[in-house]
mmCIF file with all atom_site columns, C-alpha atoms in Angstrom:
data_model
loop_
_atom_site.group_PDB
_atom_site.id
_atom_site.type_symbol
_atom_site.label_atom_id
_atom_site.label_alt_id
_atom_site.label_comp_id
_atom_site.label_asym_id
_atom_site.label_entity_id
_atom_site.label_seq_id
_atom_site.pdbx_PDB_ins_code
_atom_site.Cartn_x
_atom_site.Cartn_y
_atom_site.Cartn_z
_atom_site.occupancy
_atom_site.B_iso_or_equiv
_atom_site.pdbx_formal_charge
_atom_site.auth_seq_id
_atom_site.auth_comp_id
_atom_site.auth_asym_id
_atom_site.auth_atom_id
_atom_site.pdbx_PDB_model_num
ATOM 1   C CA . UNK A 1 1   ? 128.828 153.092 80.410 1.00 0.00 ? 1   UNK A CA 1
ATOM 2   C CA . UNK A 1 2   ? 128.085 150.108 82.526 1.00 0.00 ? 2   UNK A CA 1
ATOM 3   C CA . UNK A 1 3   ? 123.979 151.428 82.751 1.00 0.00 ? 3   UNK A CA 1
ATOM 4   C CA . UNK A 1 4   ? 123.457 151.605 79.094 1.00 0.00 ? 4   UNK A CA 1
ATOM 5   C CA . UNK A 1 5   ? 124.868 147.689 79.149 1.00 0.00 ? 5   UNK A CA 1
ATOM 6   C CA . UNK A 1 6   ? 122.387 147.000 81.996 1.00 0.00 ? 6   UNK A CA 1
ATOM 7   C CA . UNK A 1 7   ? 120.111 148.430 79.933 1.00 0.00 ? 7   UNK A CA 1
ATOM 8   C CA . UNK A 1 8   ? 120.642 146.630 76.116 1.00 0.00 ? 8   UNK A CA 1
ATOM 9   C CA . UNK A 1 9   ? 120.976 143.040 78.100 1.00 0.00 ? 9   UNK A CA 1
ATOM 10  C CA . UNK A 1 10  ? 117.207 144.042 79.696 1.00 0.00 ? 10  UNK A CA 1
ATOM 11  C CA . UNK A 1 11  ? 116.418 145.177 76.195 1.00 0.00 ? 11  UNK A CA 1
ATOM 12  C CA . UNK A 1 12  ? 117.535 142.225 74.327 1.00 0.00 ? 12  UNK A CA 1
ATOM 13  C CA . UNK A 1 13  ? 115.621 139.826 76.658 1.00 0.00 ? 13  UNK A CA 1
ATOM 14  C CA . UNK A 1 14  ? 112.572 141.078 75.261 1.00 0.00 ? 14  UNK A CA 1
ATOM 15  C CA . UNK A 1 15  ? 110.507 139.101 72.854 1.00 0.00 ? 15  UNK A CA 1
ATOM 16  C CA . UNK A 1 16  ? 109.253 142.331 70.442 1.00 0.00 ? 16  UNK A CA 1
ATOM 17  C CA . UNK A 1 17  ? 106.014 141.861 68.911 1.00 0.00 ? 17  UNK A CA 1
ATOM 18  C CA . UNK A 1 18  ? 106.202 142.463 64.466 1.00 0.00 ? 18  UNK A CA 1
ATOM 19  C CA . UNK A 1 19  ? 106.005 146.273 65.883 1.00 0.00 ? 19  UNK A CA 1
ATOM 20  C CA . UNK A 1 20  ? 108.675 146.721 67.739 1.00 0.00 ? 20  UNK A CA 1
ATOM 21  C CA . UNK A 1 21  ? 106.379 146.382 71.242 1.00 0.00 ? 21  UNK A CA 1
ATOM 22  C CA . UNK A 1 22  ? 105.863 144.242 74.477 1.00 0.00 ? 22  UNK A CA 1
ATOM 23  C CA . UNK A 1 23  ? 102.772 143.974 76.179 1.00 0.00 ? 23  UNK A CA 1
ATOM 24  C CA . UNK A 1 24  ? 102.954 145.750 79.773 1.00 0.00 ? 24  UNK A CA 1
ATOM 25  C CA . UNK A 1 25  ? 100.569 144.255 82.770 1.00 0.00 ? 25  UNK A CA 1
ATOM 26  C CA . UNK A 1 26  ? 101.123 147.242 85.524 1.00 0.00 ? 26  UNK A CA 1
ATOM 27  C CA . UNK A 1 27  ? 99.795  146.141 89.005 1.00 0.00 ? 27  UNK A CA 1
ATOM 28  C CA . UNK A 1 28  ? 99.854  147.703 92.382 1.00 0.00 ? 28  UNK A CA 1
ATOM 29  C CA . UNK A 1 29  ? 102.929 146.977 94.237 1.00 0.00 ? 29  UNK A CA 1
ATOM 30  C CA . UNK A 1 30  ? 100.693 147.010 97.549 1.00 0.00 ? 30  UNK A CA 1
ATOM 31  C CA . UNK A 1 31  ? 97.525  144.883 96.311 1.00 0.00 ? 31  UNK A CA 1
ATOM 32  C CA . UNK A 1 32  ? 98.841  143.313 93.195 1.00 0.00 ? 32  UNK A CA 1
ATOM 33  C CA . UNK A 1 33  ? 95.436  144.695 91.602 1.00 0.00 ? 33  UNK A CA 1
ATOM 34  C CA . UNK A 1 34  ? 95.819  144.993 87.873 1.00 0.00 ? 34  UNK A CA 1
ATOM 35  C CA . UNK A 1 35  ? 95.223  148.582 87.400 1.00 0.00 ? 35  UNK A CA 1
ATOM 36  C CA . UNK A 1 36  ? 96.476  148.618 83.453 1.00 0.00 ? 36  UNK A CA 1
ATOM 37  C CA . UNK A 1 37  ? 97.827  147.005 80.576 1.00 0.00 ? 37  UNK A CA 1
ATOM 38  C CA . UNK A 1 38  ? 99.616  149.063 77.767 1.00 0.00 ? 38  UNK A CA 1
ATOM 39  C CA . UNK A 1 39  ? 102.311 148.502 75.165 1.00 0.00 ? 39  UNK A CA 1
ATOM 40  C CA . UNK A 1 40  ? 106.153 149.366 75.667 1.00 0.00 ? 40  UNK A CA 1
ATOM 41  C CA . UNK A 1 41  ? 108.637 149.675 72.575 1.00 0.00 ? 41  UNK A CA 1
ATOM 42  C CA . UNK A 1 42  ? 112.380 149.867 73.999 1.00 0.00 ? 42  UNK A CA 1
ATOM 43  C CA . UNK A 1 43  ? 113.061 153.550 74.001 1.00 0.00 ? 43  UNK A CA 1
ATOM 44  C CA . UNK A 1 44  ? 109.661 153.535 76.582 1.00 0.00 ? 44  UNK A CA 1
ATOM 45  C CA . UNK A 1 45  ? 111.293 150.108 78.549 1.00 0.00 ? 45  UNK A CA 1
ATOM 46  C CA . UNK A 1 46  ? 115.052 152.616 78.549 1.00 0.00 ? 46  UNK A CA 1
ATOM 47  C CA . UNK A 1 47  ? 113.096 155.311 79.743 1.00 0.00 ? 47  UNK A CA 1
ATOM 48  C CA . UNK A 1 48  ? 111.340 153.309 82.623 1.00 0.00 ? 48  UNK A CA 1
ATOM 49  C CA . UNK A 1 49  ? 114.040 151.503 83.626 1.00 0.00 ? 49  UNK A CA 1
ATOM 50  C CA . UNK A 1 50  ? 116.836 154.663 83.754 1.00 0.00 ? 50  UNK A CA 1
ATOM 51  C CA . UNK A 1 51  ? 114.085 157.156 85.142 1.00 0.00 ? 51  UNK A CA 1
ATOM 52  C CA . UNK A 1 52  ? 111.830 154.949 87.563 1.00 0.00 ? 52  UNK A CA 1
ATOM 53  C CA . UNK A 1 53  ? 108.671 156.399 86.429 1.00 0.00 ? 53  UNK A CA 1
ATOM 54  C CA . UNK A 1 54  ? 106.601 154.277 83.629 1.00 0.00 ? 54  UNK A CA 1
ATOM 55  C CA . UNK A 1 55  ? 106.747 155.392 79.916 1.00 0.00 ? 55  UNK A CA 1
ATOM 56  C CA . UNK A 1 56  ? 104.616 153.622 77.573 1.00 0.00 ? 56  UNK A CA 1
ATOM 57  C CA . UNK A 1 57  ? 104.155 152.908 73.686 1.00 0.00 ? 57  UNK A CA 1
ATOM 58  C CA . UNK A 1 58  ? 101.105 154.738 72.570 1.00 0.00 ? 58  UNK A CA 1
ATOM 59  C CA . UNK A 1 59  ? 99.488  153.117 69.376 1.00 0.00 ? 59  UNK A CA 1
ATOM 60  C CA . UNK A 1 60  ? 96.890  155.670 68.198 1.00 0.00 ? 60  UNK A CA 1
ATOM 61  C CA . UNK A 1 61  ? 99.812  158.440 68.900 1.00 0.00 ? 61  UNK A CA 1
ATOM 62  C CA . UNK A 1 62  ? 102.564 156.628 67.505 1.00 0.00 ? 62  UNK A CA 1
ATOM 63  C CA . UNK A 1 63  ? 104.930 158.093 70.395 1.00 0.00 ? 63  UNK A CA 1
ATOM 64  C CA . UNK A 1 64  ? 106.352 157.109 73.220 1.00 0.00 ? 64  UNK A CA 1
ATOM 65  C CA . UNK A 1 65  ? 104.659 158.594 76.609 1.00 0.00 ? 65  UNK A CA 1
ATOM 66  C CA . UNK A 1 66  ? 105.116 158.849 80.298 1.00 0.00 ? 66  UNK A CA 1
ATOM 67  C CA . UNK A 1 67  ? 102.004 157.503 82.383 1.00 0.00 ? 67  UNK A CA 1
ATOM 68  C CA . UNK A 1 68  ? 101.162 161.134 84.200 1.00 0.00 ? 68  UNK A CA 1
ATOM 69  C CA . UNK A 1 69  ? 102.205 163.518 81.393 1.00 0.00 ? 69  UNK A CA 1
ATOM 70  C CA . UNK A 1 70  ? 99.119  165.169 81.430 1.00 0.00 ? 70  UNK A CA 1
ATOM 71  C CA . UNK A 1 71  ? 96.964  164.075 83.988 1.00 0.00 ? 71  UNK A CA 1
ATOM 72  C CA . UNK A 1 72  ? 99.681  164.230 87.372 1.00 0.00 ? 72  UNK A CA 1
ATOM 73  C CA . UNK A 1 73  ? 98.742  160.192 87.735 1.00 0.00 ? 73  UNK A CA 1
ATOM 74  C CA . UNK A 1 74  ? 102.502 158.989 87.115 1.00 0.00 ? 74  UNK A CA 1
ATOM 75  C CA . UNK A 1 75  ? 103.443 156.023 88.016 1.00 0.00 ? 75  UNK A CA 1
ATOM 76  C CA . UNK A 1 76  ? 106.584 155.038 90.067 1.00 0.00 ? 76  UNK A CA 1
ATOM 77  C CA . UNK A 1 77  ? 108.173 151.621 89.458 1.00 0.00 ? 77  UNK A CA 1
ATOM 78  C CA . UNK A 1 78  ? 109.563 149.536 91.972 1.00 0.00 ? 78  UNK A CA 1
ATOM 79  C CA . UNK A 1 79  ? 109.985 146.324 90.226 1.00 0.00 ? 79  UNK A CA 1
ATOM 80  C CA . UNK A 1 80  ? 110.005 145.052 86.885 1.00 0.00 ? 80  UNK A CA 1
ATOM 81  C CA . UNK A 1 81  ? 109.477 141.232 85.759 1.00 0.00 ? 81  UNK A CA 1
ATOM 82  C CA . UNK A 1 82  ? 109.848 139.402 82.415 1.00 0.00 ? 82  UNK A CA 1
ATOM 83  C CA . UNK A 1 83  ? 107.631 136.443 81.412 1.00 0.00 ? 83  UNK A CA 1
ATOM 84  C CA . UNK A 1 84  ? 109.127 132.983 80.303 1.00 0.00 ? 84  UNK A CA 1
ATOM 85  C CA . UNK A 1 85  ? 108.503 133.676 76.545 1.00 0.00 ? 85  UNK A CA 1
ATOM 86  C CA . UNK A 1 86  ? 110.028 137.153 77.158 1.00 0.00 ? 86  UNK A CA 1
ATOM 87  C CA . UNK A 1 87  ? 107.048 138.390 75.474 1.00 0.00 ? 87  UNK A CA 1
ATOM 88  C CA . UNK A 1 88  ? 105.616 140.654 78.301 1.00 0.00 ? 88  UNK A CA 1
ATOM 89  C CA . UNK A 1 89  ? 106.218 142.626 81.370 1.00 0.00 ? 89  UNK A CA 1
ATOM 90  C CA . UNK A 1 90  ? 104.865 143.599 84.596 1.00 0.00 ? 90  UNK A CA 1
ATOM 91  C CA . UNK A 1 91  ? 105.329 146.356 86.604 1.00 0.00 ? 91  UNK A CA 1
ATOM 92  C CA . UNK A 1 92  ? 104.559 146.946 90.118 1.00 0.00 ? 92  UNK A CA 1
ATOM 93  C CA . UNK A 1 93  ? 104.095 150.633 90.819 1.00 0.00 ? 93  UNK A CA 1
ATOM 94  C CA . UNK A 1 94  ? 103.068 153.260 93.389 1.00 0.00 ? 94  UNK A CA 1
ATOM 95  C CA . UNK A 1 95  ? 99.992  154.753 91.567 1.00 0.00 ? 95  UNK A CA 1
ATOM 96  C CA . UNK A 1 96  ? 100.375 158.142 92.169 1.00 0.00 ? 96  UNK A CA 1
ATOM 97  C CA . UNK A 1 97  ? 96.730  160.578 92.797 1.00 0.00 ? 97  UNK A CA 1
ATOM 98  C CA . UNK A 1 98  ? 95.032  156.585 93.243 1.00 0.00 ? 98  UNK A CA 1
ATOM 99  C CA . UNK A 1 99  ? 93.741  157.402 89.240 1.00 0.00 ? 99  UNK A CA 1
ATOM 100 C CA . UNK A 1 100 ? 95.209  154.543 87.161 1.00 0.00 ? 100 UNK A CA 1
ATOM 101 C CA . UNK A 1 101 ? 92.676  154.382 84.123 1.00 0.00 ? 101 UNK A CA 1
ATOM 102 C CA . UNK A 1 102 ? 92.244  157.999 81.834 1.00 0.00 ? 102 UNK A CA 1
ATOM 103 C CA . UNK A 1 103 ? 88.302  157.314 82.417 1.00 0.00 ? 103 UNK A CA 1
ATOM 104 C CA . UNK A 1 104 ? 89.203  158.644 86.409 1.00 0.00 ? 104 UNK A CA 1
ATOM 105 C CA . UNK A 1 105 ? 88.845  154.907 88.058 1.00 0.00 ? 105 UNK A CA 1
ATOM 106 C CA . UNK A 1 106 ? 91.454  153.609 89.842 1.00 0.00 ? 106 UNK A CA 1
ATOM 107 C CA . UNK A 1 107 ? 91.856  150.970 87.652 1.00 0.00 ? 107 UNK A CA 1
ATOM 108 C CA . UNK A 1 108 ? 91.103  150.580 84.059 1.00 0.00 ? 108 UNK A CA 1
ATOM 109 C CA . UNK A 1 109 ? 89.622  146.873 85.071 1.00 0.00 ? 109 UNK A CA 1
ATOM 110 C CA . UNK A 1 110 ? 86.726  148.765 86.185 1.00 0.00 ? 110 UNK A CA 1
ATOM 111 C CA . UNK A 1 111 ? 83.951  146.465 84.627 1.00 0.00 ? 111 UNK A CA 1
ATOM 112 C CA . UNK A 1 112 ? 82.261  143.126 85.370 1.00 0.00 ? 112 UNK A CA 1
ATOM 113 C CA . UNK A 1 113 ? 80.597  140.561 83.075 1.00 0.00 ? 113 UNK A CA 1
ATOM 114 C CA . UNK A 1 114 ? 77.681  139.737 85.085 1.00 0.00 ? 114 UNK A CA 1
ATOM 115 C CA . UNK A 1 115 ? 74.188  138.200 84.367 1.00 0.00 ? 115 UNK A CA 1
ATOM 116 C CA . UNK A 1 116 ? 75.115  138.793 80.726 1.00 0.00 ? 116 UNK A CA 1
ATOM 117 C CA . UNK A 1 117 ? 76.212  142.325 80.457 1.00 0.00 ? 117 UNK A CA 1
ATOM 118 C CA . UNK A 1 118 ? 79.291  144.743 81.350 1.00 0.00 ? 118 UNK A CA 1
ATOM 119 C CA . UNK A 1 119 ? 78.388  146.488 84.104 1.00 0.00 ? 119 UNK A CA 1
ATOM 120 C CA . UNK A 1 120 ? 80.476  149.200 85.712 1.00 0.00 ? 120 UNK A CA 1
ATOM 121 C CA . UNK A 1 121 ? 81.383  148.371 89.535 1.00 0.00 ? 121 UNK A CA 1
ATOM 122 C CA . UNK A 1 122 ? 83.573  151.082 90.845 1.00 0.00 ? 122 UNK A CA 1
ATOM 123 C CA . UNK A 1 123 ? 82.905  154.825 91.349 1.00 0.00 ? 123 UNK A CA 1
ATOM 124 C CA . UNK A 1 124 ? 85.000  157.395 89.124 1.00 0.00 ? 124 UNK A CA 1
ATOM 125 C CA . UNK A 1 125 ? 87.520  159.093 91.548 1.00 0.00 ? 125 UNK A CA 1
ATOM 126 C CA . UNK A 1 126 ? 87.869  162.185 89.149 1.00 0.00 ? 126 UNK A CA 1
ATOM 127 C CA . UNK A 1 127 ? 85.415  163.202 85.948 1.00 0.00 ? 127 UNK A CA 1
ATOM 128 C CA . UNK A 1 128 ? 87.971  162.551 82.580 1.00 0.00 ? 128 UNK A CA 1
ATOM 129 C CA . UNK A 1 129 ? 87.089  166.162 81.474 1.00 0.00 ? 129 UNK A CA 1
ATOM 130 C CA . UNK A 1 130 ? 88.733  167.413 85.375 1.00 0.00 ? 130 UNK A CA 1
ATOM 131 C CA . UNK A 1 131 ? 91.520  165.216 84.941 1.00 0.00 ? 131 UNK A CA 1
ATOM 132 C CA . UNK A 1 132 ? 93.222  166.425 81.363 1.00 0.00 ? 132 UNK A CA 1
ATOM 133 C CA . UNK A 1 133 ? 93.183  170.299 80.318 1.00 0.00 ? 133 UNK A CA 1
ATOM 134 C CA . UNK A 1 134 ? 93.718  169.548 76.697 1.00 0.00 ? 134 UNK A CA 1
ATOM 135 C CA . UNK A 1 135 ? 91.226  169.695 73.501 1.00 0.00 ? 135 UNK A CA 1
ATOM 136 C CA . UNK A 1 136 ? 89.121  166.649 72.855 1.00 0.00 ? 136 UNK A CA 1
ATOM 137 C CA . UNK A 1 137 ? 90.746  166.586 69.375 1.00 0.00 ? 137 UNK A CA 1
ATOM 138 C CA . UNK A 1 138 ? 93.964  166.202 71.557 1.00 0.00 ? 138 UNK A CA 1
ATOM 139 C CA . UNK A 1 139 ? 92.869  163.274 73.935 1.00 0.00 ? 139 UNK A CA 1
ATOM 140 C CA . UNK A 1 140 ? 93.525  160.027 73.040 1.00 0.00 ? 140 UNK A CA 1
ATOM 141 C CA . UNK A 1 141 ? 92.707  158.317 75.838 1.00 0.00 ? 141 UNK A CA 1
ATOM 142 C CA . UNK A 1 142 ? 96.312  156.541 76.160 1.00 0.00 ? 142 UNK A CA 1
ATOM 143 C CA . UNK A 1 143 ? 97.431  158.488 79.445 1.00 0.00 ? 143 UNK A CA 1
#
């Protein structure tokens, strides 16, 4: 009984967007790179916070996921911070398989603005189509 209290006070901290969601900044725990940013509702904060592995809020879905589902890239959470406004979250993981982004970089932050364009600056670690074994009707690029 005492978790699920643990769990409604970290719940009720949170600032919840008109949706029902909180923006999610996930970093490295080692680096502190940025490797993602995704949306949470509560039953995806509950499930991070009581399991240790991140669950997110997909949008196109509709559904609450865990990061890793498909493609074996889970992520394990070692800590979790709140903002001022309680209106977002970070979360500092171990990024399992080094494959944060569903494109098969290591981070989804992949790009760089330079001399007036978006230019890709980091290899792929794994082709997207080696990654998930699901139809492309299937994929929606949230994992």
């Amino acid at each position: 009984m005492r978790t699920i209290a643990v769990v409604n006070t970290l719940l009720d901290a949170v600032k919840w967007d008109e949706h029902g969601l909180v923006c999610a900044v996930v970093q490295d725990r080692h680096t502190l790179r940025v490797l993602m940013v995704a949306w949470m509702n509560a039953q995806a904060l509950r499930q991070t916070v009581t399991t240790g592995f991140a669950h997110y809020y997909s949008r196109s879905r509709q559904q609450q996921w865990m990061k890793g589902e498909q493609s074996g890239h889970m992520q394990k959470v070692y800590e979790l911070r709140l903002d001022c406004d309680g209106d977002a979250v970070v979360l500092l993981v171990e990024q399992y398989g080094g494959i944060a982004c569903h494109t098969g970089h290591a981070s989804c932050f992949f790009r760089l603005y330079q001399n007036g364009n978006w230019q890709s600056v980091e290899p792929v670690i794994k082709a997207e189509n080696e990654i998930y074994i699901r139809s492309a009707q299937e994929q929606t690029h949230d994992d």
